[in-house]
Coordinates of C-alpha atoms and ligand atoms in Angstrom, one line a residue:
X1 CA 9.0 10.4 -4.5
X2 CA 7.0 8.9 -1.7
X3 CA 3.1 9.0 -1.6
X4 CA 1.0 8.5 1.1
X5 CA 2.4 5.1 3.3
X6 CA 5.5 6.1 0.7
X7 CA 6.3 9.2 3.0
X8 CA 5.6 6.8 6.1
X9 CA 8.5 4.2 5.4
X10 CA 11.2 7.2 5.4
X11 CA 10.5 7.4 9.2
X12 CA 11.8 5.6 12.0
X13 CA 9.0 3.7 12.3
X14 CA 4.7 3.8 13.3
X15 CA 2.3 3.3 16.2
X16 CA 0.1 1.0 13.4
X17 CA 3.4 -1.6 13.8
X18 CA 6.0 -0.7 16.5
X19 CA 7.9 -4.2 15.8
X20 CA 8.8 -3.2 12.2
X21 CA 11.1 -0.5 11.7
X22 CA 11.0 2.0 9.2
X23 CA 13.9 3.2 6.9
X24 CA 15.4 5.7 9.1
X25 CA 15.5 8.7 6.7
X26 CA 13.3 11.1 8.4
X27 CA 13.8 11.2 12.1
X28 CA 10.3 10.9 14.2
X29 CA 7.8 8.1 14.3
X30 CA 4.0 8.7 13.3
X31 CA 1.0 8.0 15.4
X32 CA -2.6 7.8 15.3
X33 CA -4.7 10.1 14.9
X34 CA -6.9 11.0 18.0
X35 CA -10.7 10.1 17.3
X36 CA -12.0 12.0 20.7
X37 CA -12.9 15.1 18.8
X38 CA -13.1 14.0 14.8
X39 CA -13.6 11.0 12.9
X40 CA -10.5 8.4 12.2
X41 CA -9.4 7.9 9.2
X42 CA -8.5 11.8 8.1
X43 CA -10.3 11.5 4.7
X44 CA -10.8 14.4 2.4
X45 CA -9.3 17.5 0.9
X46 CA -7.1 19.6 3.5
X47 CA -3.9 22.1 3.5
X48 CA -0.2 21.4 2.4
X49 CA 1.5 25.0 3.5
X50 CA 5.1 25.9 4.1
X51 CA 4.7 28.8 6.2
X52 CA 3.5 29.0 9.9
X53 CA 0.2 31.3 10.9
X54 CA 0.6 33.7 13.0
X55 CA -1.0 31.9 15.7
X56 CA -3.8 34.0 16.0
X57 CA -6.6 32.8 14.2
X58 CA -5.0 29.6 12.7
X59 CA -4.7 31.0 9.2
X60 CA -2.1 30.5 7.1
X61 CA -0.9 34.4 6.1
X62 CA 1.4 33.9 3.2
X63 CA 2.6 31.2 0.9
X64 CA 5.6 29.7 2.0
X65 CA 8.5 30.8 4.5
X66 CA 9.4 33.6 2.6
X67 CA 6.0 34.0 1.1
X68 CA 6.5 33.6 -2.7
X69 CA 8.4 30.4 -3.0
X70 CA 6.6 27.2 -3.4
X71 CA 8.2 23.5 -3.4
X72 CA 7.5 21.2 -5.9
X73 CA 4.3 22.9 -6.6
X74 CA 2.6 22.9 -3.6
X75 CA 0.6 26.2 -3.5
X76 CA -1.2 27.5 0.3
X77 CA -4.2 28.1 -1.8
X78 CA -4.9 24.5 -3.0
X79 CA -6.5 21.4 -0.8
X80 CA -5.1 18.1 -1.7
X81 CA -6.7 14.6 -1.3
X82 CA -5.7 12.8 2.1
X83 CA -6.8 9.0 3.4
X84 CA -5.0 7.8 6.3
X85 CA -5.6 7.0 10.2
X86 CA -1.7 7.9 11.1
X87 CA 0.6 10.9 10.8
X88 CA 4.1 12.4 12.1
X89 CA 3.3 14.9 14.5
X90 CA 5.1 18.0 13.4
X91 CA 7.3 19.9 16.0
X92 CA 8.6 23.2 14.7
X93 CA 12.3 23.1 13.8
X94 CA 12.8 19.4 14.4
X95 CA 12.7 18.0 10.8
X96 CA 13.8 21.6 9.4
X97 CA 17.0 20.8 11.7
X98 CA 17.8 17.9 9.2
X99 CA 17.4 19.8 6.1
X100 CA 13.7 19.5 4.8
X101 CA 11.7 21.5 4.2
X102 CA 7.9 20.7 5.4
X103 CA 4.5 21.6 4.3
X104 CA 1.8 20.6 7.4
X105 CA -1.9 20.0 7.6
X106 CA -4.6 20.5 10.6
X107 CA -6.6 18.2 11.6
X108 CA -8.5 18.9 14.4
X109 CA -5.5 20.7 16.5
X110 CA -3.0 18.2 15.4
X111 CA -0.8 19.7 13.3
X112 CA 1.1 16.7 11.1
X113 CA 3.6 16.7 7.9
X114 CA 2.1 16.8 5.2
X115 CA 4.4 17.0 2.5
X116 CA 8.3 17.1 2.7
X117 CA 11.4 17.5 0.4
X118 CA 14.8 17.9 0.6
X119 CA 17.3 18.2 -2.3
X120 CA 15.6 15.1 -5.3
X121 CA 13.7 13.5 -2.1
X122 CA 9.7 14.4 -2.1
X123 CA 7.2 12.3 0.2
X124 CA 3.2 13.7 0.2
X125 CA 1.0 12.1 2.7
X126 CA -1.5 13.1 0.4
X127 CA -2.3 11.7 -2.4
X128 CA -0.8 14.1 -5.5
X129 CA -2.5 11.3 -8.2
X130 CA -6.1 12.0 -6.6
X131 CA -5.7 15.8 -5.7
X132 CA -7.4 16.7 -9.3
X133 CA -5.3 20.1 -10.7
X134 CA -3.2 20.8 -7.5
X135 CA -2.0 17.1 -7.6
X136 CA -1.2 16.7 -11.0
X137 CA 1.1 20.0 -10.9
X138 CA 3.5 18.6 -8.1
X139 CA 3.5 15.4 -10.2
X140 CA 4.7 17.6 -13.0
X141 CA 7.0 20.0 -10.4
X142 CA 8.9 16.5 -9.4
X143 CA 9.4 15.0 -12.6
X144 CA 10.8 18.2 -14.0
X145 CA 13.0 18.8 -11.0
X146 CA 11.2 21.7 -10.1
X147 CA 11.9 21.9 -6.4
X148 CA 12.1 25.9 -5.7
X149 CA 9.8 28.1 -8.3
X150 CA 8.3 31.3 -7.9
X151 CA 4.5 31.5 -7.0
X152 CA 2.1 32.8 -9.7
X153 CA 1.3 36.2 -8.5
X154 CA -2.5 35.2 -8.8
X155 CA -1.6 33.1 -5.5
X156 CA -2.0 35.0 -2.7
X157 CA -5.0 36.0 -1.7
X158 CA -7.3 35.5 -0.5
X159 CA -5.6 33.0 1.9
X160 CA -7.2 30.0 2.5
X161 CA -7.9 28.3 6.0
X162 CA -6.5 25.6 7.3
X163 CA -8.3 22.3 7.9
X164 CA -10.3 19.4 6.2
X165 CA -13.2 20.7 3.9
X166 CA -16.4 18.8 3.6
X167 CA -16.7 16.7 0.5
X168 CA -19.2 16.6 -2.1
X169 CA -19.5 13.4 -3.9
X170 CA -21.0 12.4 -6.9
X171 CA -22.9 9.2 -7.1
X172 CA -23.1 7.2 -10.4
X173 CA -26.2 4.7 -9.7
X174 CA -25.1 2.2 -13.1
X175 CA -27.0 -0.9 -14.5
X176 CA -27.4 -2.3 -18.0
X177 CA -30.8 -1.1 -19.4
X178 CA -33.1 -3.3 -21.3
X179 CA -31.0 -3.2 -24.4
X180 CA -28.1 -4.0 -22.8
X181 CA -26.3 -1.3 -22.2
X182 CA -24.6 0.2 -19.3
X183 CA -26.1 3.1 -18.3
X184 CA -26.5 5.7 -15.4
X185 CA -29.6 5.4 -13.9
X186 CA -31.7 7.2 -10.4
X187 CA -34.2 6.0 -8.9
X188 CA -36.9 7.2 -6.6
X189 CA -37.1 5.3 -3.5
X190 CA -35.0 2.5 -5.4
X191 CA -37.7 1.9 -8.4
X192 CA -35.7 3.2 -11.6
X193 CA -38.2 2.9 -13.8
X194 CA -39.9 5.3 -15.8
X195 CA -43.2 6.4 -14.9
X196 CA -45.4 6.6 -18.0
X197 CA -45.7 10.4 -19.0
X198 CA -41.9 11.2 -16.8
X199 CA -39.8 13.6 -18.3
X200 CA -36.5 11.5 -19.8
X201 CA -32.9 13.0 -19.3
X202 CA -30.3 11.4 -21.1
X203 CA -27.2 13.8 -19.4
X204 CA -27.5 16.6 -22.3
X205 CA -31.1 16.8 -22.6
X206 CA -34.3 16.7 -21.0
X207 CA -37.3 15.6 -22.9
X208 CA -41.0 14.8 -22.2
X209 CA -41.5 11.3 -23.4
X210 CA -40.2 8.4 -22.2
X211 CA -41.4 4.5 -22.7
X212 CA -43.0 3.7 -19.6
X213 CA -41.0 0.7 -17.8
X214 CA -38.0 1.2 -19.6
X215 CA -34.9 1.8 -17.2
X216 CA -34.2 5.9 -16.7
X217 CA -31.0 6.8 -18.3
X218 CA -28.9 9.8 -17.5
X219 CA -26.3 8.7 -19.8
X220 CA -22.7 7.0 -20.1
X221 CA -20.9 6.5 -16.9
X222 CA -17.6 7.3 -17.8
X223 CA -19.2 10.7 -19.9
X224 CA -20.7 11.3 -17.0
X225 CA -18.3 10.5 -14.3
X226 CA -15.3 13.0 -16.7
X227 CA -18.0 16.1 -16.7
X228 CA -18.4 15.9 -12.6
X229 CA -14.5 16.1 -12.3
X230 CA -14.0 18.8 -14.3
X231 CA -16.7 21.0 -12.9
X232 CA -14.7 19.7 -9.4
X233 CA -16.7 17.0 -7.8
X234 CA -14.4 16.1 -4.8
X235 CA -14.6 12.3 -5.3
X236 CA -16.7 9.6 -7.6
X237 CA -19.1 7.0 -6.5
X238 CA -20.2 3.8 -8.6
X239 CA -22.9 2.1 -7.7
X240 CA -23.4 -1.0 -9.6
X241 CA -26.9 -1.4 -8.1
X242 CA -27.7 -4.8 -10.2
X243 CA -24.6 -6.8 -9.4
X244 CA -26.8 -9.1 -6.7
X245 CA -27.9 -11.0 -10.7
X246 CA -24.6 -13.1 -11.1
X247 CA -22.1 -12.4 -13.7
X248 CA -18.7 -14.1 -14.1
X249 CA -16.1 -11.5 -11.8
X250 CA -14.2 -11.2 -14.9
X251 CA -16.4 -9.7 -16.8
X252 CA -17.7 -7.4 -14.5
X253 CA -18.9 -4.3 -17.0
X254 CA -17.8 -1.9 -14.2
X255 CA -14.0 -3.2 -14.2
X256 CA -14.3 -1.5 -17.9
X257 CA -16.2 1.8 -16.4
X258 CA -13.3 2.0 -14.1
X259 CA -10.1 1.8 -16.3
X260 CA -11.7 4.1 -18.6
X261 CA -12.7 7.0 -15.5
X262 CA -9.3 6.3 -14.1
X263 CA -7.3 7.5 -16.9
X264 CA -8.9 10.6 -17.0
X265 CA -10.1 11.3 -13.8
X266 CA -8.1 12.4 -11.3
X267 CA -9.9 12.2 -7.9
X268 CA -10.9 8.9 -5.6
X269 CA -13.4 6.6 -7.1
X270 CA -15.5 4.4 -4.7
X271 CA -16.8 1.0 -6.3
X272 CA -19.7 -0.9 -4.8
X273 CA -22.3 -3.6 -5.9
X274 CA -21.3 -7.4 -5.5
X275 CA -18.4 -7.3 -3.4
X276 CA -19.1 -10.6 -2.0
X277 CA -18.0 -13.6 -1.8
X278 CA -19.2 -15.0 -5.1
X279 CA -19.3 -18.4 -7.2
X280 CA -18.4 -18.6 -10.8
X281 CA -20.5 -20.2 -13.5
X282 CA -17.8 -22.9 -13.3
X283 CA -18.3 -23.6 -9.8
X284 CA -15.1 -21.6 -8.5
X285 CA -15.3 -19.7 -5.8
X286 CA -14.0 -16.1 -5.7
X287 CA -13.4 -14.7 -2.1
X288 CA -14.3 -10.7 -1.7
X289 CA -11.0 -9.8 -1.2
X290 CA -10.3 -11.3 -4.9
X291 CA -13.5 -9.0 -6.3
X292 CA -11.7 -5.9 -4.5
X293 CA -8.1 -6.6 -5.8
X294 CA -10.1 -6.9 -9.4
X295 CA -11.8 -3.5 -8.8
X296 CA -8.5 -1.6 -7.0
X297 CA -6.2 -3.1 -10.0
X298 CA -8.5 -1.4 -12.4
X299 CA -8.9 2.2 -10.7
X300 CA -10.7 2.0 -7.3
X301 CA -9.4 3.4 -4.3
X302 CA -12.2 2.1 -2.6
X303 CA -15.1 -0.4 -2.1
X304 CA -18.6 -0.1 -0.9
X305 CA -20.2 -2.9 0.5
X306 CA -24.1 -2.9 0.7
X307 CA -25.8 -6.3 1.4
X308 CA -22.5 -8.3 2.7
X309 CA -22.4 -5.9 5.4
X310 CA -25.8 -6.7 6.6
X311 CA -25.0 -9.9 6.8
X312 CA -21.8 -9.7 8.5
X313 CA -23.5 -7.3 11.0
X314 CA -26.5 -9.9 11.5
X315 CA -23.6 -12.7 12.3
X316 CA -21.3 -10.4 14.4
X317 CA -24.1 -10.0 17.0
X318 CA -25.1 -13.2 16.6
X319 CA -21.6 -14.4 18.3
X320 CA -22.4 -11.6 21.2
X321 CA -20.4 -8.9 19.4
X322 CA -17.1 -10.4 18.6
X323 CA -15.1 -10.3 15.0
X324 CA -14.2 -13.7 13.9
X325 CA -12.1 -12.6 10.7
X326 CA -14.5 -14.5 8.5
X327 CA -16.0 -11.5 6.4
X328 CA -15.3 -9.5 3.5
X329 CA -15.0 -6.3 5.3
X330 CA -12.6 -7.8 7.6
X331 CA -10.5 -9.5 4.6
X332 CA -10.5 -6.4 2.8
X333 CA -9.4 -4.2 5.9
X334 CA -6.3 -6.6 6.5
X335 CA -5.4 -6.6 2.6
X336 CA -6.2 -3.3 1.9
X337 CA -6.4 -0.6 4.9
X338 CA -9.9 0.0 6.5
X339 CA -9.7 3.5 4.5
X340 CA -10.5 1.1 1.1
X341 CA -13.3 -0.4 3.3
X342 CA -16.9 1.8 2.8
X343 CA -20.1 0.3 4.3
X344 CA -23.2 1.2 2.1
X345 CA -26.4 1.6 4.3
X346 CA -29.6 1.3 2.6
X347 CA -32.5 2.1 5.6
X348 CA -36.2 2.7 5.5
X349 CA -38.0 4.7 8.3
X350 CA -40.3 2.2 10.3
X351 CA -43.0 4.3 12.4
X352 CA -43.5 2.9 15.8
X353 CA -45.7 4.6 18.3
X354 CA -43.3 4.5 21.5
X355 CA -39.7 2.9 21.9
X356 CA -41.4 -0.1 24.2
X357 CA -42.8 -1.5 21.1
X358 CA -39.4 -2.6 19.7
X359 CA -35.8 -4.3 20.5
X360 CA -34.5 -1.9 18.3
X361 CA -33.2 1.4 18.4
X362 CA -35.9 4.3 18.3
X363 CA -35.4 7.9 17.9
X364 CA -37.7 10.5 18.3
X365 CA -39.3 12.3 15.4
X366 CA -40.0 15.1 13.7
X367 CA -41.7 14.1 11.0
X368 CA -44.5 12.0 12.1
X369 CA -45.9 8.9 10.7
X370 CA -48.7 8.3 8.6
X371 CA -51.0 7.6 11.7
X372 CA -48.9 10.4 13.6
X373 CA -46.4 8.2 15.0
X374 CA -43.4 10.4 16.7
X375 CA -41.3 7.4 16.9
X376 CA -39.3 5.7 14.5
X377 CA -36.2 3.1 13.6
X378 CA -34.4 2.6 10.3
X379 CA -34.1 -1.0 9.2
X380 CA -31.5 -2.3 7.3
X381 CA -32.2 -3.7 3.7
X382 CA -30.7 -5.4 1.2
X383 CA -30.6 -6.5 -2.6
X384 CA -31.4 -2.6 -3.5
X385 CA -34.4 -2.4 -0.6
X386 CA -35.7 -5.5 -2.0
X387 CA -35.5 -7.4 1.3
X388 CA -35.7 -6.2 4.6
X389 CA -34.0 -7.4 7.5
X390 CA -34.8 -7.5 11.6
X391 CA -31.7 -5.2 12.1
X392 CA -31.5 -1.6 12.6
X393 CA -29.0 0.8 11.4
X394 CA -27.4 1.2 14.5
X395 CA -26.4 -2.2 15.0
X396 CA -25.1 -2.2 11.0
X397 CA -22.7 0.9 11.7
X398 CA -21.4 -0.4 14.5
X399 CA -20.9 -4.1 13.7
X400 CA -19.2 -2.4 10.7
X401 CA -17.0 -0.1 12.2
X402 CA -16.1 -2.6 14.6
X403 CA -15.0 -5.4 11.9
X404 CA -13.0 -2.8 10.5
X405 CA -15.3 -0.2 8.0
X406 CA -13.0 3.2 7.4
X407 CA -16.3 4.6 6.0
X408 CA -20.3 4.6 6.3
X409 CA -22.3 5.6 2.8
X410 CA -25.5 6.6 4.9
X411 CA -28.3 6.2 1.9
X412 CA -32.0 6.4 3.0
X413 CA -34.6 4.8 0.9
X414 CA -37.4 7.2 1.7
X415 CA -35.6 10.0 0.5
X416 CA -33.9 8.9 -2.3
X417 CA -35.0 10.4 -5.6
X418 CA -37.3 12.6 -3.7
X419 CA -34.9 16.3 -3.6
X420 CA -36.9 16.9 -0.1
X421 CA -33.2 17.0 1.4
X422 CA -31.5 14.5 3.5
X423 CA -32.8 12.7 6.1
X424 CA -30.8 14.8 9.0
X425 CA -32.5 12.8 12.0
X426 CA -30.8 9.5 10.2
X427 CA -27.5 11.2 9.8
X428 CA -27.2 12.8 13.3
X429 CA -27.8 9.5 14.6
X430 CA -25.9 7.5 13.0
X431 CA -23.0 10.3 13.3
X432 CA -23.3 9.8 17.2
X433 CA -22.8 5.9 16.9
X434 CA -19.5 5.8 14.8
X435 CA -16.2 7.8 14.9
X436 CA -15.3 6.7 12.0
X437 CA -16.6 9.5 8.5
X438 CA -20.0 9.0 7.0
X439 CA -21.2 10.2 4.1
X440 CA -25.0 11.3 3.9
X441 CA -26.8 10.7 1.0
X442 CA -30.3 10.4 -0.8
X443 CA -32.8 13.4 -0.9
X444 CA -30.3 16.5 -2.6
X445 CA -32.7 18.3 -4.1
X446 CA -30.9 22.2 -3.9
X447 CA -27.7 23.5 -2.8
X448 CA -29.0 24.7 0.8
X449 CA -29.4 20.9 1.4
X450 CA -25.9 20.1 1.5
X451 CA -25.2 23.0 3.5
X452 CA -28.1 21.9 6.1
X453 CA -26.5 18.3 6.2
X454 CA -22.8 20.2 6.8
X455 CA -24.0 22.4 9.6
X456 CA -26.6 20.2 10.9
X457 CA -25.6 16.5 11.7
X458 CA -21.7 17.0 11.4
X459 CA -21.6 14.6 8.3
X460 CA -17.7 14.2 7.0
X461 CA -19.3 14.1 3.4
X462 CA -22.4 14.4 1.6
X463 CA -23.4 12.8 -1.8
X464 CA -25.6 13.7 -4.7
X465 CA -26.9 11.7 -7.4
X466 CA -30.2 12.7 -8.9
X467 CA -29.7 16.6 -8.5
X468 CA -26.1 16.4 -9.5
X469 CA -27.3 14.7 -13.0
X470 CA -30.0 17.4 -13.5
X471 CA -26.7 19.5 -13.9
X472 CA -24.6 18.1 -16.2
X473 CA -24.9 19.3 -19.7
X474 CA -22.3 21.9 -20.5
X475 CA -24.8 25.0 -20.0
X476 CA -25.2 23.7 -15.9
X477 CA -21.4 23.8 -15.9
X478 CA -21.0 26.6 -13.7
X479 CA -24.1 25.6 -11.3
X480 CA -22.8 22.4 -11.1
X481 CA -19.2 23.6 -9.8
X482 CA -21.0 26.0 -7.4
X483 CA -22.7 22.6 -5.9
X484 CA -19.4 21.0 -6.1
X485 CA -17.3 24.1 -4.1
X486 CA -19.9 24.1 -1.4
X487 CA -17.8 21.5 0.8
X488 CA -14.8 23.9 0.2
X489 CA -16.1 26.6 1.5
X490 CA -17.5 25.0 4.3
X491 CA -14.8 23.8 6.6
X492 CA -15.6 22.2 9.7
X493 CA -13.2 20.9 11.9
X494 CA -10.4 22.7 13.8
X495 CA -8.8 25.9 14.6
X496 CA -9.4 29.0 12.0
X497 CA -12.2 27.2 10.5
X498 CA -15.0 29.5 8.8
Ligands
1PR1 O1 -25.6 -4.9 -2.0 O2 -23.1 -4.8 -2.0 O3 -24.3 -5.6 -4.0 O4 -24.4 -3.2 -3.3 C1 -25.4 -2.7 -4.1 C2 -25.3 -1.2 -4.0 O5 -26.3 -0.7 -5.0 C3 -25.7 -0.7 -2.7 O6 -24.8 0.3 -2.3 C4 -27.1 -0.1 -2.8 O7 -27.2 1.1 -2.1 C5 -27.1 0.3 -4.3 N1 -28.4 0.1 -4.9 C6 -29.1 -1.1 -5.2 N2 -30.3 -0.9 -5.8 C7 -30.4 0.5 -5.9 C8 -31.5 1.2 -6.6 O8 -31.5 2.4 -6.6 N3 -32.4 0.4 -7.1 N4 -29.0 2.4 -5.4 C9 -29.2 1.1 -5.4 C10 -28.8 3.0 -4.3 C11 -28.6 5.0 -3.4 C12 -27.6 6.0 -3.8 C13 -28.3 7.2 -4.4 C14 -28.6 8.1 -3.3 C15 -28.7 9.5 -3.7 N5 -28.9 4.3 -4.6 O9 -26.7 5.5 -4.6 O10 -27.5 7.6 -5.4 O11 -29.8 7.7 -2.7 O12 -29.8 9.7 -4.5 P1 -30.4 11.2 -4.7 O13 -29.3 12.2 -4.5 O14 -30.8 11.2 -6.2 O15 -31.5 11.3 -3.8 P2 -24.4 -4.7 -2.8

């Protein structure tokens, strides 16, 4: 069973290396994907199906070629979990000619392979091991040799359309509280703090009082992070939003939070807070790349880097644009893939009254100032929107994308905490100025603002923290998979998409 680059090797060989040759098993050799009309890498939940539509419409009209017969599990009415920038076209016949037997995805109007079996040989370019339910049965299908079974009779209809769905994340802001324990946490505007006379809600309960000062706490993270995947959250942030205080890498609490979740939790998790270039208490340095490895042997499938990136930015312009290889996003990129590598942007609005008045870039506004400015840029922060910097977001995505970023987190200080709904003049701009995904976030306060993000600004994903936690005891359940399924339903990009 190949997974992923695992299905890649079988072919003859890749655009992403032409010199190195693949194992020759599957005829064809993959390419990238095109990022004229979509964002590159192809992240998120889309199809695996065996039978061709009927051209029409795009969508797929039974299960498998004869309709009732699914391979290793694979079912037309499941999405699976998919991360990569390349892809074997499919052309119809070709590979069938050789004796397997394909399941494609969309993307876009690319049609590409994305499963394929023949007699004991399966290869996913998904990943079955972060595809929740749907994953874990053509685990099961391919370890019990299950290549042919008969569909449930439950799967048929409605059919479900091809393409890549929106994702809803659930953010996991984590810090130790005063007592020493780790504990989720959500702030407003960054300040996670109690307000003297707050309500206090600990993940199962909401209650009036609260000590003033004391750190909020929405519960444990790996409680926490276990309740969002079963009601269906479609991938897992952490945010260790202390780790800028020095610890020893080692002993990182969120290395534990990690091993834990990943045992039980079957979709991606995303890491972030102090990947950096660091110094242990015994004077030896640690390069990022060695943090990452830390965090992706213990569960991660990706890492968000917040403040590095600033500074990385702020040096990449400095040399008049150009990449040197010197930073963490461009170490971890080469190590890992750019699809581990996720920027976290944390901006705050700055009211100007024109775009003269500043180097940096303006946009126009809706929502005026407090002195009725109609102009405004985002600057970049960092330390948790401690310190501010002279650089705006624009020149952050970019530098990032360009040093090799597969991923923007897009948070927004002013919003954060506040449930007013996302920043959409932040999002659509920064959407414009990247082709690679980004994921908005800060400001969910009701469903309807994920689907205003979604339909809105084009955002690839959209994340939730504060409103997500609000729903998390086990009476929200059902409210809280009806927040999750909204990315689901919402499909965006190509042919027969509704
Ligand atoms: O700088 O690489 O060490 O990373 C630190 C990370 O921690 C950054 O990604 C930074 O965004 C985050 N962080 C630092 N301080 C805070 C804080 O809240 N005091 N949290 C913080 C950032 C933003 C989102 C939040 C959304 C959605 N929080 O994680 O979850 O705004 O919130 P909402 O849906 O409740 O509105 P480094």
């Amino acid at each position: 069973m190949g997974i992923c680059v695992g299905l890649q090797a079988l072919f003859d060989g890749s655009e992403e290396n032409p010199a190195v040759p693949g194992l020759g098993i599957i005829p064809g050799r993959l390419k990238r994907f095109s990022d004229e009309d979509k964002a590159v890498p192809h992240i998120g939940w889309n199809s695996a199906n065996t039978a061709r539509g009927d051209g029409d419409d795009g969508v797929i009209k039974s299960g498998s070629q004869d309709g009732r017969t699914s391979i290793y599990g694979l079912r037309p009415s499941s999405k699976y979990y998919y991360v990569h920038a390349y892809a074997a076209p499919y052309r119809e016949g070709e590979l069938e000619a050789h004796g397997w037997q394909v399941a494609t995805a969309r993307y876009g109007d690319e049609e590409f392979v994305g499963a394929l079996a023949r007699a004991n040989v399966l290869a996913t370019q998904f990943h079955p091991e972060k595809s929740g339910a749907a994953g874990l049965r053509v685990i099961k299908a391919f370890l019990h040799g299950d290549a042919l079974a008969e569909l449930p009779s439950s799967v048929s209809s409605p059919p479900v359309p091809e393409g890549l769905t929106r994702r809803v994340i659930a953010c996991l802001d984590v810090r130790a509280n005063d007592a020493g324990d780790l504990v989720v946490t959500k702030g407003d505007q960054y300040d996670v703090r109690e307000k003297a006379g707050a309500a206090s809600t600990n993940g199962t309960s909401t209650t009036a009082v609260n000590t003033a000062g004391a750190v909020r706490n929405l519960g444990k993270p790996v409680d926490l992070a276990r309740r969002y995947y079963a009601s269906g959250a479609d991938e897992i942030t952490f945010l260790n939003i202390t780790s800028f205080r020095s610890s020893p890498v080692a002993d990182q609490p969120m290395l534990e939070v990690l091993r834990q979740t990943s045992a039980s939790v079957f979709v991606p998790l995303t890491v972030g807070g102090g990947i950096r270039d660091t110094v242990e208490p015994d004077g030896r340095a640690v390069p990022a790349v060695e943090v990452a490895r830390l965090y992706f042997a213990s569960g991660a499938d990706k890492v968000s880097i917040g403040s590095d990136a600033v500074d990385a930015a702020e040096a990449y312009w400095a040399r008049g644009g150009r990449a040197d290889g010197s930073t963490a996003i461009e170490a971890i990129a080469a190590a890992y893939g750019r699809q581990a590598v996720v920027v976290s942007v944390d901006p705050r609005r700055v009211y100007v009254d024109g775009p003269h008045v500043t180097s940096h870039h303006v946009i126009a506004t809706e929502r005026p100032g407090p002195q009725g400015q109609r102009h405004c840029w985002y600057q970049c922060t960092v330390r948790g929107g401690r310190e501010a910097r002279d650089l705006d977001v624009r020149q952050l995505v970019v530098a990032a994308e360009a040093l090799g970023a597969g991923e923007i987190l897009l948070n927004c200080i002013d919003r954060d905490g506040s449930n007013e709904g996302f920043d959409i003049e932040l999002v659509r701009d920064v959407k414009s100025a990247v082709r690679i995904p980004v994921i908005a976030s800060s400001g969910a306060g009701v469903p309807e603002h994920f689907r205003a993000v979604f339909d809105e600004t084009g955002a690839d994903a959209a994340l939730g923290a504060g409103m997500v936690s609000l729903f998390s005891d086990a009476s929200s359940y059902r409210r809280l998979r009806r927040i999750f399924a909204l990315g689901f339903v919402q499909f965006c990009l190509g042919d027969g998409c509704v």
